[in-house]
Coordinates of C-alpha atoms and ligand atoms in Angstrom, one line a residue:
X17 CA 0.2 0.0 -0.4
X18 CA 1.6 3.5 -1.1
X19 CA 2.7 5.3 2.8
X20 CA 0.0 8.1 1.5
X21 CA -3.3 5.7 1.7
X22 CA -1.1 4.2 5.5
X23 CA -0.9 8.2 6.5
X24 CA -4.7 8.5 5.6
X25 CA -6.1 5.1 7.8
X26 CA -4.3 5.8 10.8
X27 CA -5.3 9.3 11.2
X28 CA -8.4 7.7 10.3
X29 CA -8.4 5.1 13.3
X30 CA -7.0 7.6 15.4
X31 CA -10.5 9.3 14.9
X32 CA -12.7 5.6 15.2
X33 CA -10.8 4.2 18.6
X34 CA -11.2 7.5 20.0
X35 CA -7.3 8.8 20.7
X36 CA -7.0 11.8 18.2
X37 CA -10.3 14.1 17.4
X38 CA -10.0 17.7 15.1
X39 CA -10.3 20.2 17.7
X40 CA -14.4 21.9 17.6
X41 CA -15.3 19.3 15.1
X42 CA -18.6 20.2 15.5
X43 CA -17.9 23.5 14.2
X44 CA -16.0 21.9 11.3
X45 CA -12.0 22.0 13.3
X46 CA -9.6 24.1 13.5
X47 CA -6.9 24.2 11.9
X48 CA -3.4 22.9 13.5
X49 CA -5.4 21.9 16.7
X50 CA -6.1 18.6 18.2
X51 CA -8.2 16.6 21.0
X52 CA -6.9 13.8 22.7
X53 CA -9.7 11.0 23.5
X54 CA -9.9 8.1 25.5
X55 CA -6.9 6.2 24.7
X56 CA -5.2 8.9 22.9
X57 CA -4.6 10.7 26.0
X58 CA -3.4 7.7 28.2
X59 CA -0.7 7.3 26.0
X60 CA 0.3 10.7 26.0
X61 CA 0.1 10.4 29.2
X62 CA 2.5 7.2 29.5
X63 CA 5.2 8.5 27.0
X64 CA 5.3 11.8 28.9
X65 CA 5.9 9.1 32.0
X66 CA 8.4 7.6 30.0
X67 CA 10.2 10.2 29.5
X68 CA 10.0 12.2 32.6
X69 CA 11.5 9.1 34.1
X70 CA 14.2 9.0 32.6
X71 CA 15.0 12.3 32.7
X72 CA 14.4 13.3 36.5
X73 CA 14.2 9.5 38.2
X74 CA 17.4 8.4 36.2
X75 CA 19.1 11.4 36.6
X76 CA 20.1 12.6 40.4
X77 CA 21.5 16.3 39.0
X78 CA 18.0 17.0 37.2
X79 CA 14.5 17.9 38.4
X80 CA 11.6 19.1 37.3
X81 CA 10.2 22.7 36.5
X82 CA 6.2 23.9 35.8
X83 CA 6.3 27.2 34.6
X84 CA 3.8 29.8 33.4
X85 CA 2.2 29.4 29.5
X86 CA 2.4 33.5 30.5
X87 CA 5.6 35.3 30.5
X88 CA 7.1 38.9 30.4
X89 CA 7.1 39.8 27.4
X90 CA 10.7 41.3 27.8
X91 CA 11.6 37.5 27.8
X92 CA 10.6 37.6 24.0
X93 CA 12.5 40.5 23.3
X94 CA 15.6 38.7 25.2
X95 CA 15.6 35.1 23.1
X96 CA 14.7 37.2 19.8
X97 CA 12.2 35.9 19.5
X98 CA 10.0 39.3 19.0
X99 CA 12.4 40.0 16.7
X100 CA 13.2 36.7 14.1
X101 CA 11.3 33.7 15.7
X102 CA 9.7 34.4 11.5
X103 CA 9.5 32.0 9.2
X104 CA 9.1 33.2 4.9
X105 CA 6.5 32.7 3.9
X106 CA 5.3 32.5 0.2
X107 CA 2.5 33.0 -2.1
X108 CA 1.0 31.1 -5.3
X109 CA -0.7 33.9 -7.3
X110 CA -2.9 31.3 -8.8
X111 CA -3.7 29.1 -6.2
X112 CA -3.8 31.7 -3.0
X113 CA -2.4 29.8 -1.6
X114 CA 0.1 30.0 1.0
X115 CA 2.7 28.3 2.0
X116 CA 6.1 28.6 4.4
X117 CA 9.2 28.8 1.4
X118 CA 11.9 27.4 3.2
X119 CA 8.9 24.0 3.5
X120 CA 8.5 24.1 0.0
X121 CA 12.4 24.1 -0.5
X122 CA 12.4 21.2 2.4
X123 CA 10.1 19.2 0.6
X124 CA 11.5 19.1 -2.3
X125 CA 15.4 18.2 -0.5
X126 CA 13.2 15.7 1.2
X127 CA 11.9 14.4 -2.3
X128 CA 15.5 13.9 -3.2
X129 CA 16.7 12.2 -0.2
X130 CA 14.0 9.6 -1.0
X131 CA 15.4 9.0 -4.0
X132 CA 18.4 8.1 -2.5
X133 CA 17.0 6.2 0.1
X134 CA 14.7 3.4 -2.4
X135 CA 18.1 3.4 -4.6
X136 CA 19.7 2.5 -0.6
X137 CA 16.8 0.0 0.4
X138 CA 17.2 -1.6 -3.0
X139 CA 20.8 -2.2 -2.7
X140 CA 20.9 -3.1 0.4
X141 CA 17.6 -6.0 -0.5
X142 CA 20.3 -7.1 -3.2
X143 CA 23.2 -6.8 -1.2
X144 CA 22.0 -8.2 1.9
X145 CA 24.6 -8.3 4.8
X146 CA 27.2 -7.4 2.4
X147 CA 25.7 -3.7 1.9
X148 CA 28.3 -1.1 2.7
X149 CA 25.3 2.0 2.4
X150 CA 28.9 4.9 3.4
X151 CA 30.6 3.4 0.4
X152 CA 27.8 3.2 -2.2
X153 CA 27.1 6.8 -1.2
X154 CA 30.5 7.6 -2.9
X155 CA 30.2 5.6 -5.7
X156 CA 26.4 5.0 -6.9
X157 CA 25.9 7.7 -10.0
X158 CA 22.1 8.7 -9.8
X159 CA 23.3 8.8 -5.5
X160 CA 26.2 11.3 -5.8
X161 CA 23.8 13.2 -8.7
X162 CA 21.1 14.0 -6.2
X163 CA 23.2 14.3 -2.8
X164 CA 25.2 17.0 -4.8
X165 CA 21.9 18.7 -6.0
X166 CA 21.1 18.5 -2.3
X167 CA 24.4 19.9 -0.9
X168 CA 23.7 22.8 -3.9
X169 CA 20.4 23.6 -2.8
X170 CA 21.3 24.1 1.5
X171 CA 24.2 25.4 0.7
X172 CA 22.4 28.3 -0.7
X173 CA 19.6 28.1 1.3
X174 CA 21.0 28.6 4.5
X175 CA 23.1 31.6 2.9
X176 CA 20.2 32.7 1.9
X177 CA 18.2 33.4 4.6
X178 CA 21.6 34.0 7.2
X179 CA 21.7 37.3 5.4
X180 CA 18.0 37.5 5.0
X181 CA 17.8 37.5 1.9
X182 CA 14.4 36.8 1.0
X183 CA 15.3 37.7 -2.9
X184 CA 17.3 34.5 -3.5
X185 CA 14.7 32.4 -1.7
X186 CA 12.1 32.9 -3.7
X187 CA 14.9 32.3 -6.2
X188 CA 15.9 28.6 -5.1
X189 CA 12.2 27.6 -5.5
X190 CA 12.0 29.4 -9.4
X191 CA 15.2 27.3 -10.2
X192 CA 14.2 23.9 -8.8
X193 CA 11.1 24.3 -10.7
X194 CA 8.6 23.7 -7.3
X195 CA 5.5 24.2 -8.2
X196 CA 2.5 24.9 -6.2
X197 CA 1.1 21.5 -5.2
X198 CA -2.7 23.0 -5.7
X199 CA -2.5 25.1 -8.9
X200 CA 0.3 23.3 -10.5
X201 CA 1.9 26.8 -11.8
X202 CA 4.7 28.6 -10.5
X203 CA 3.6 32.0 -10.6
X204 CA 4.5 33.1 -7.3
X205 CA 5.0 36.2 -5.3
X206 CA 7.5 37.6 -3.0
X207 CA 9.3 36.2 0.1
X208 CA 7.8 38.1 3.1
X209 CA 8.7 37.1 6.6
X210 CA 5.7 35.9 8.9
X211 CA 6.8 36.2 13.5
X212 CA 5.0 33.1 14.8
X213 CA 4.2 33.8 17.9
X214 CA 0.8 34.4 19.3
X215 CA 0.0 38.0 21.0
X216 CA -3.0 38.3 22.9
X217 CA -3.6 41.2 26.1
X218 CA -3.3 41.0 29.7
X219 CA -4.7 43.7 31.5
X220 CA -8.4 45.2 32.7
X221 CA -8.8 47.8 30.5
X222 CA -7.4 48.6 26.2
X223 CA -5.2 51.5 27.7
X224 CA -3.2 49.7 30.7
X225 CA -3.0 45.9 28.9
X226 CA 0.4 45.3 28.4
X227 CA 0.7 42.8 24.6
X228 CA 1.7 39.4 26.4
X229 CA 2.9 35.8 24.5
X230 CA 1.3 32.8 24.7
X231 CA 4.8 30.8 25.2
X232 CA 6.4 29.4 21.5
X233 CA 8.9 27.0 23.5
X234 CA 8.7 25.9 27.4
X235 CA 12.7 26.7 27.1
X236 CA 12.7 30.0 28.6
X237 CA 10.5 29.3 31.1
X238 CA 14.3 27.2 32.3
X239 CA 16.3 30.1 31.6
X240 CA 14.6 32.3 34.0
X241 CA 14.1 30.2 36.1
X242 CA 18.1 28.9 36.2
X243 CA 18.8 30.2 40.1
X244 CA 16.0 29.8 41.7
X245 CA 16.3 26.1 40.6
X246 CA 20.4 26.4 41.2
X247 CA 19.9 28.4 44.9
X248 CA 17.0 26.5 46.3
X249 CA 18.2 22.7 45.2
X250 CA 21.7 23.7 46.2
X251 CA 22.8 22.2 42.1
X252 CA 25.8 22.0 41.1
X253 CA 27.5 22.3 37.7
X254 CA 26.5 19.9 35.6
X255 CA 22.5 20.3 36.5
X256 CA 19.5 19.5 34.4
X257 CA 15.8 20.9 34.3
X258 CA 13.5 19.8 32.8
X259 CA 10.2 20.7 32.0
X260 CA 6.9 19.1 30.0
X261 CA 4.2 21.9 28.5
X262 CA 2.4 23.4 26.5
X263 CA 3.9 25.6 23.8
X264 CA 1.9 28.1 20.5
X265 CA 3.2 28.4 17.5
X266 CA 1.5 30.8 14.4
X267 CA 2.3 27.9 11.6
X268 CA 1.9 29.4 8.3
X269 CA 1.3 25.7 6.8
X270 CA 0.0 23.1 8.9
X271 CA -0.3 20.4 7.5
X272 CA 0.2 16.2 8.2
X273 CA -1.9 15.9 11.4
X274 CA -0.3 16.0 14.7
X275 CA 3.3 16.6 13.0
X276 CA 2.9 20.1 13.3
X277 CA -0.4 21.9 15.0
X278 CA -0.4 25.4 15.7
X279 CA -0.9 24.5 19.8
X280 CA 1.3 21.7 21.1
X281 CA 3.4 20.3 23.6
X282 CA 7.2 19.8 24.1
X283 CA 9.4 18.2 26.7
X284 CA 12.3 20.1 27.3
X285 CA 16.1 19.1 28.9
X286 CA 18.0 22.3 30.2
X287 CA 22.0 20.9 31.0
X288 CA 23.8 23.9 32.4
X289 CA 27.8 22.5 32.1
X290 CA 31.0 24.2 32.3
X291 CA 31.8 26.2 29.5
X292 CA 34.4 24.0 27.8
X293 CA 32.6 20.7 28.5
X294 CA 29.4 21.6 25.9
X295 CA 30.2 19.6 23.2
X296 CA 31.6 16.9 24.8
X297 CA 27.9 16.8 27.0
X298 CA 26.7 17.0 23.2
X299 CA 27.7 14.5 22.7
X300 CA 26.7 12.3 25.9
X301 CA 22.6 14.0 25.5
X302 CA 22.7 12.8 21.5
X303 CA 23.9 8.9 22.3
X304 CA 21.2 8.5 25.5
X305 CA 18.2 10.4 23.8
X306 CA 18.6 7.9 20.7
X307 CA 19.0 5.0 22.8
X308 CA 15.1 6.1 24.8
X309 CA 13.8 6.1 21.2
X310 CA 15.4 2.7 20.2
X311 CA 14.7 1.5 23.2
X312 CA 11.1 1.2 22.1
X313 CA 11.3 -1.1 20.1
X314 CA 10.7 0.0 16.5
X315 CA 13.6 -1.5 14.8
X316 CA 17.5 0.8 14.2
X317 CA 16.7 1.4 10.6
X318 CA 13.8 4.0 11.6
X319 CA 15.8 6.3 13.4
X320 CA 19.0 8.8 12.0
X321 CA 20.5 11.8 12.8
X322 CA 20.7 14.9 11.4
X323 CA 24.2 16.5 12.0
X324 CA 23.2 20.4 11.4
X325 CA 26.2 22.1 8.7
X326 CA 24.8 25.0 9.2
X327 CA 24.3 26.3 12.5
X328 CA 22.1 29.5 14.1
X329 CA 24.1 32.1 15.9
X330 CA 24.5 31.0 19.1
X331 CA 25.0 27.6 18.4
X332 CA 28.2 25.8 18.4
X333 CA 26.3 22.3 17.5
X334 CA 23.3 20.8 16.6
X335 CA 21.4 17.7 15.8
X336 CA 17.9 16.6 14.9
X337 CA 16.5 12.5 15.8
X338 CA 14.9 12.4 12.8
X339 CA 12.0 9.0 12.6
X340 CA 11.0 7.6 9.4
X341 CA 7.3 8.7 9.4
X342 CA 5.1 7.8 6.2
X343 CA 6.0 10.6 4.4
X344 CA 9.5 9.6 4.9
X345 CA 12.3 10.5 7.4
X346 CA 11.5 14.1 9.8
X347 CA 12.6 15.6 13.1
X348 CA 11.2 14.1 16.2
X349 CA 14.0 15.7 18.6
X350 CA 16.5 18.6 18.7
X351 CA 19.6 18.0 20.1
X352 CA 21.3 22.5 20.9
X353 CA 24.0 23.1 22.2
X354 CA 23.4 26.6 22.5
X355 CA 26.3 28.3 24.3
X356 CA 25.3 31.0 27.4
X357 CA 23.6 33.0 24.9
X358 CA 20.1 33.0 26.7
X359 CA 21.3 33.0 29.9
X360 CA 23.4 35.6 28.8
X361 CA 20.9 37.8 26.8
X362 CA 18.5 37.7 30.2
X363 CA 21.2 38.9 32.2
X364 CA 21.7 41.6 29.9
X365 CA 17.9 42.8 29.4
X366 CA 17.1 41.7 32.6
X367 CA 19.7 44.0 34.5
X368 CA 20.0 40.8 37.2
X369 CA 23.5 38.4 37.5
X370 CA 22.7 34.9 36.2
X371 CA 25.8 34.0 36.9
X372 CA 26.7 30.2 38.8
X373 CA 29.4 30.1 41.6
X374 CA 31.9 27.5 41.4
X375 CA 32.3 26.5 45.1
X376 CA 35.2 24.6 44.1
X377 CA 37.4 26.5 42.4
X378 CA 35.8 30.2 43.3
X379 CA 34.5 31.7 39.9
X380 CA 31.6 32.7 38.8
X381 CA 30.7 31.9 35.6
X382 CA 27.3 32.2 33.0
X383 CA 26.6 28.1 32.1
X384 CA 26.6 26.8 28.8
X385 CA 23.3 25.0 28.1
X386 CA 22.7 21.6 26.2
X387 CA 19.1 21.3 25.3
X388 CA 16.9 18.5 24.3
X389 CA 13.9 19.4 22.6
X390 CA 11.5 16.6 21.8
X391 CA 7.5 17.6 20.6
X392 CA 5.0 15.5 23.1
X393 CA 3.0 14.8 20.3
X394 CA 5.2 14.3 17.3
X395 CA 6.5 11.3 19.3
X396 CA 2.7 10.0 19.9
X397 CA 3.0 10.2 15.6
X398 CA 5.9 8.3 15.6
X399 CA 4.1 5.5 18.5
X400 CA 1.4 5.5 16.3
X401 CA 2.6 5.1 13.0
X402 CA 5.8 2.7 13.6
X403 CA 3.1 0.6 15.1
X404 CA -0.1 0.7 13.1
X405 CA -0.3 -3.0 11.1
X406 CA -2.8 -4.1 8.5
X407 CA -2.1 -8.2 8.4
X408 CA -4.0 -10.5 6.4
X409 CA -5.5 -13.6 8.2
X410 CA -5.9 -17.3 6.6
X411 CA -9.2 -17.8 7.8
X412 CA -10.0 -21.9 8.3
X413 CA -11.8 -21.3 4.9
X414 CA -9.1 -20.7 3.1
X415 CA -10.6 -17.2 2.4
X416 CA -8.1 -14.3 4.1
X417 CA -9.4 -12.0 6.5
X418 CA -7.5 -8.1 7.4
X419 CA -7.1 -7.9 11.0
X420 CA -5.9 -4.0 11.8
X421 CA -4.1 -4.2 14.7
X422 CA -2.2 -1.1 17.3
X423 CA 1.2 -3.0 18.2
X424 CA 2.1 -0.5 20.4
X425 CA 5.2 -1.1 22.4
X426 CA 2.9 -2.7 25.9
X427 CA 4.5 -0.3 28.2
X428 CA 3.0 2.6 27.1
X429 CA -0.3 0.9 26.0
X430 CA -3.0 2.6 26.8
X431 CA -4.9 -0.2 28.2
X432 CA -2.9 -2.9 29.4
X433 CA -6.0 -5.6 29.4
X434 CA -9.0 -6.4 28.8
X435 CA -11.1 -9.4 30.7
X436 CA -13.3 -11.2 28.8
X437 CA -16.0 -13.2 30.0
X438 CA -16.6 -15.9 26.9
X439 CA -20.7 -16.0 27.0
X440 CA -22.8 -13.2 29.5
X441 CA -24.2 -16.4 32.1
X442 CA -23.2 -18.9 34.1
X443 CA -21.4 -16.9 36.4
X444 CA -18.6 -15.9 33.8
X445 CA -19.1 -12.2 34.0
X446 CA -19.0 -12.1 37.9
X447 CA -15.4 -13.7 38.0
X448 CA -14.5 -11.9 35.1
X449 CA -15.3 -8.1 37.2
X450 CA -13.3 -10.3 40.6
X451 CA -10.2 -10.0 38.4
X452 CA -10.7 -6.5 37.4
X453 CA -11.7 -4.8 40.0
X454 CA -8.5 -6.5 41.8
X455 CA -6.3 -6.1 38.9
X456 CA -7.3 -2.1 38.0
X457 CA -5.7 -1.0 41.2
X458 CA -2.1 -1.8 38.8
X459 CA -3.3 -1.4 35.4
X460 CA -5.9 -0.1 33.0
X461 CA -7.9 -2.4 32.4
X462 CA -11.5 -3.0 30.7
X463 CA -14.2 -5.6 31.2
X464 CA -16.3 -6.0 27.8
X465 CA -19.3 -8.6 27.2
X466 CA -20.2 -7.1 24.4
X467 CA -20.3 -9.5 21.0
X468 CA -18.6 -12.5 20.0
X469 CA -15.0 -13.5 21.8
X470 CA -13.3 -12.5 18.3
X471 CA -14.8 -9.5 17.4
X472 CA -14.3 -8.3 21.3
X473 CA -10.6 -9.7 19.9
X474 CA -10.3 -7.3 16.9
X475 CA -11.5 -3.9 19.0
X476 CA -8.7 -4.8 21.5
X477 CA -6.3 -4.9 19.0
X478 CA -7.5 -1.6 17.3
X479 CA -6.8 0.3 19.9
X480 CA -3.3 -1.5 21.0
X481 CA -4.1 -4.0 24.0
X482 CA -1.8 -5.7 24.8
X483 CA -3.5 -8.6 26.9
X484 CA -7.3 -10.7 26.7
X485 CA -8.3 -12.4 29.7
X486 CA -11.0 -15.2 28.6
X487 CA -12.6 -16.3 31.6
X488 CA -14.6 -20.0 30.8
X489 CA -16.0 -22.6 31.7
X490 CA -13.0 -23.8 32.9
X491 CA -12.0 -21.2 35.2
X492 CA -15.1 -21.8 37.1
X493 CA -13.4 -25.2 38.0
X494 CA -9.7 -24.4 38.6
X495 CA -9.6 -20.4 38.5
X496 CA -7.2 -20.7 35.2
X497 CA -8.2 -18.0 32.2
X498 CA -6.5 -17.5 28.6
X499 CA -4.4 -15.1 28.7
X500 CA -3.8 -14.4 24.2
X501 CA -0.8 -12.2 23.3
X502 CA -1.9 -9.3 20.6
X503 CA 0.7 -9.6 18.2
X504 CA 1.3 -13.5 18.1
X505 CA -2.3 -14.4 18.4
X506 CA -1.5 -17.1 19.9
X507 CA -3.1 -18.3 23.9
X508 CA -1.6 -19.5 27.1
X509 CA -3.2 -21.1 30.0
X510 CA -2.1 -19.3 33.2
X511 CA -3.6 -19.3 37.1
X512 CA -5.9 -16.0 37.9
X513 CA -3.5 -15.9 41.0
X514 CA -0.6 -15.3 38.2
X515 CA -1.6 -12.6 35.6
X516 CA -0.8 -9.9 38.1
X517 CA 2.6 -10.9 38.3
X518 CA 3.3 -11.6 34.9
X519 CA 1.6 -8.7 32.8
X520 CA 3.7 -6.7 35.8
X521 CA 7.1 -7.1 34.3
X522 CA 5.5 -6.9 30.8
X523 CA 4.2 -4.2 31.3
X524 CA 7.0 -2.1 34.0
X525 CA 7.9 1.2 33.0
X526 CA 11.9 0.2 34.8
X527 CA 12.1 -2.4 32.5
X528 CA 12.8 -0.2 30.3
X529 CA 14.7 2.9 31.9
X530 CA 16.8 -0.4 32.2
X531 CA 17.6 -0.5 28.8
X532 CA 19.0 3.3 28.9
Ligands
LIG12 N1 13.4 25.3 22.6 C1 13.9 24.7 21.3 C2 12.8 24.1 20.4 O1 11.5 24.8 21.0 P1 11.8 23.5 18.1 O2 13.2 22.9 16.8 O3 11.8 24.6 17.9 O4 13.3 24.0 19.4 C3 11.8 21.1 19.3 O5 11.1 22.6 18.8 C4 10.6 20.3 19.5 O6 9.6 20.6 19.4 C5 10.5 19.8 17.5 O7 11.8 18.6 17.2 C6 9.2 18.9 17.9 O8 9.1 17.4 17.6 C7 8.1 19.9 18.0 N2 7.9 21.1 17.4 C8 8.3 22.1 16.9 N3 7.4 22.8 16.4 C9 6.2 22.1 16.6 C10 5.0 21.9 16.2 N4 4.0 23.2 15.3 N5 3.6 21.0 16.5 C11 4.4 19.5 16.6 N6 5.1 20.2 17.3 C12 5.9 20.7 17.0

């Protein structure tokens, strides 16, 4: 099936099974804003817990924070967001559709990268274990030609953006012969800058009201609280502050479901280090964050680093962790070595000293910062994309049937087990209810006695429940039940008393954390 079709099915599946709904749907929705349904919110909470515990629980030098969404407007002046948090926009004169100029170029580059990836995948299949990707990239003429085009476009684009030359940005779009996906024409307007921050007013009267912004990232809440946390927590550099919270960006083009939203959630950690040690820490976090992703078991080939060649003026190293979504490899997380830019800017504009006093050496300095920043929603999309599967099943009569199954890692699945009485009589529902009553303190359980057992299994497969417990007549005699495993559909007979232990071992966040 084409990747586009898979993605459409996945979006429909999320809505049909209570994962993600368009916001204000009865009013036809609000562009790029989504609500998480009954299963979505559980999955999201489990993702957040996995991240939070991996930061705050596993590191005795990382602590949490929950700062306000509204901040003093000067925060955004100091951080550079008022002046420079812009995206270049361009309109197509025929379709009247608006685009982000940089994304038109990025999509063009992605298409070239996808072509390279296809060549690599083909060669990998052909040569098997003997395949040497590095060598192939250096010698295959089609790959080399496409890579050359990519490098040239990226070079021109970074130069144009860094010098603020929007005419050049437009010229790249013309030279790459990029067409509007709606009108198919190349009739483009000039490129203009557009600030992404949402502004509102705080205060009761129009005269006295102050312009405030909805934060476009959670990181600044961490920077302005750096000394509060360091002093009250008696933290010693190196140390980190972790935060999960909403962020808002007035994205010009919001597409691809929850990949690019106007209201979204971030999980950010700022790690404060001694100047000069930041590259070592950057590499440390780069490796650790990749391990965190891979521990979920979606496979090595689903991830890659995209190291930034051209760095923002305040950064001295930056990389993205990219995941292979149905629409190609895209950024899920950024790891940035941001020098002392943010703290220094806040120190200058606020007039308050934001320095760390090292009692061992007697020196004071502004720490450097290594940041890890991941979108909860993008991570959610990663998990759903990697888990969605349509499996062909052979029936006894020789015909085939399709099973839609979310192969979610059990540890983050919203519902851990469903308890199903085989029939709705003979005392089986009562036993099933008792099993739920015992297990619900430890796991998110569901009880279901409607429809045939086969249909109930399918419902649980579709929401990704890893274990189905069936209560049958034998249960009345020997207190055993069957446990059916979602992925293999194998069934095993076990004692009711052993259920808790079996499931606990499989859904344990600590066991997952031990892999890190
Ligand atoms: N403090 C650094 C920062 O905000 P960023 O690369 O702009 O860096 C970090 O954002 C992460 O936040 C991204 O890797 C992505 O996962 C997520 N993110 C950014 N914009 C988003 C949007 N409009 N919708 C959903 N997630 C977004």
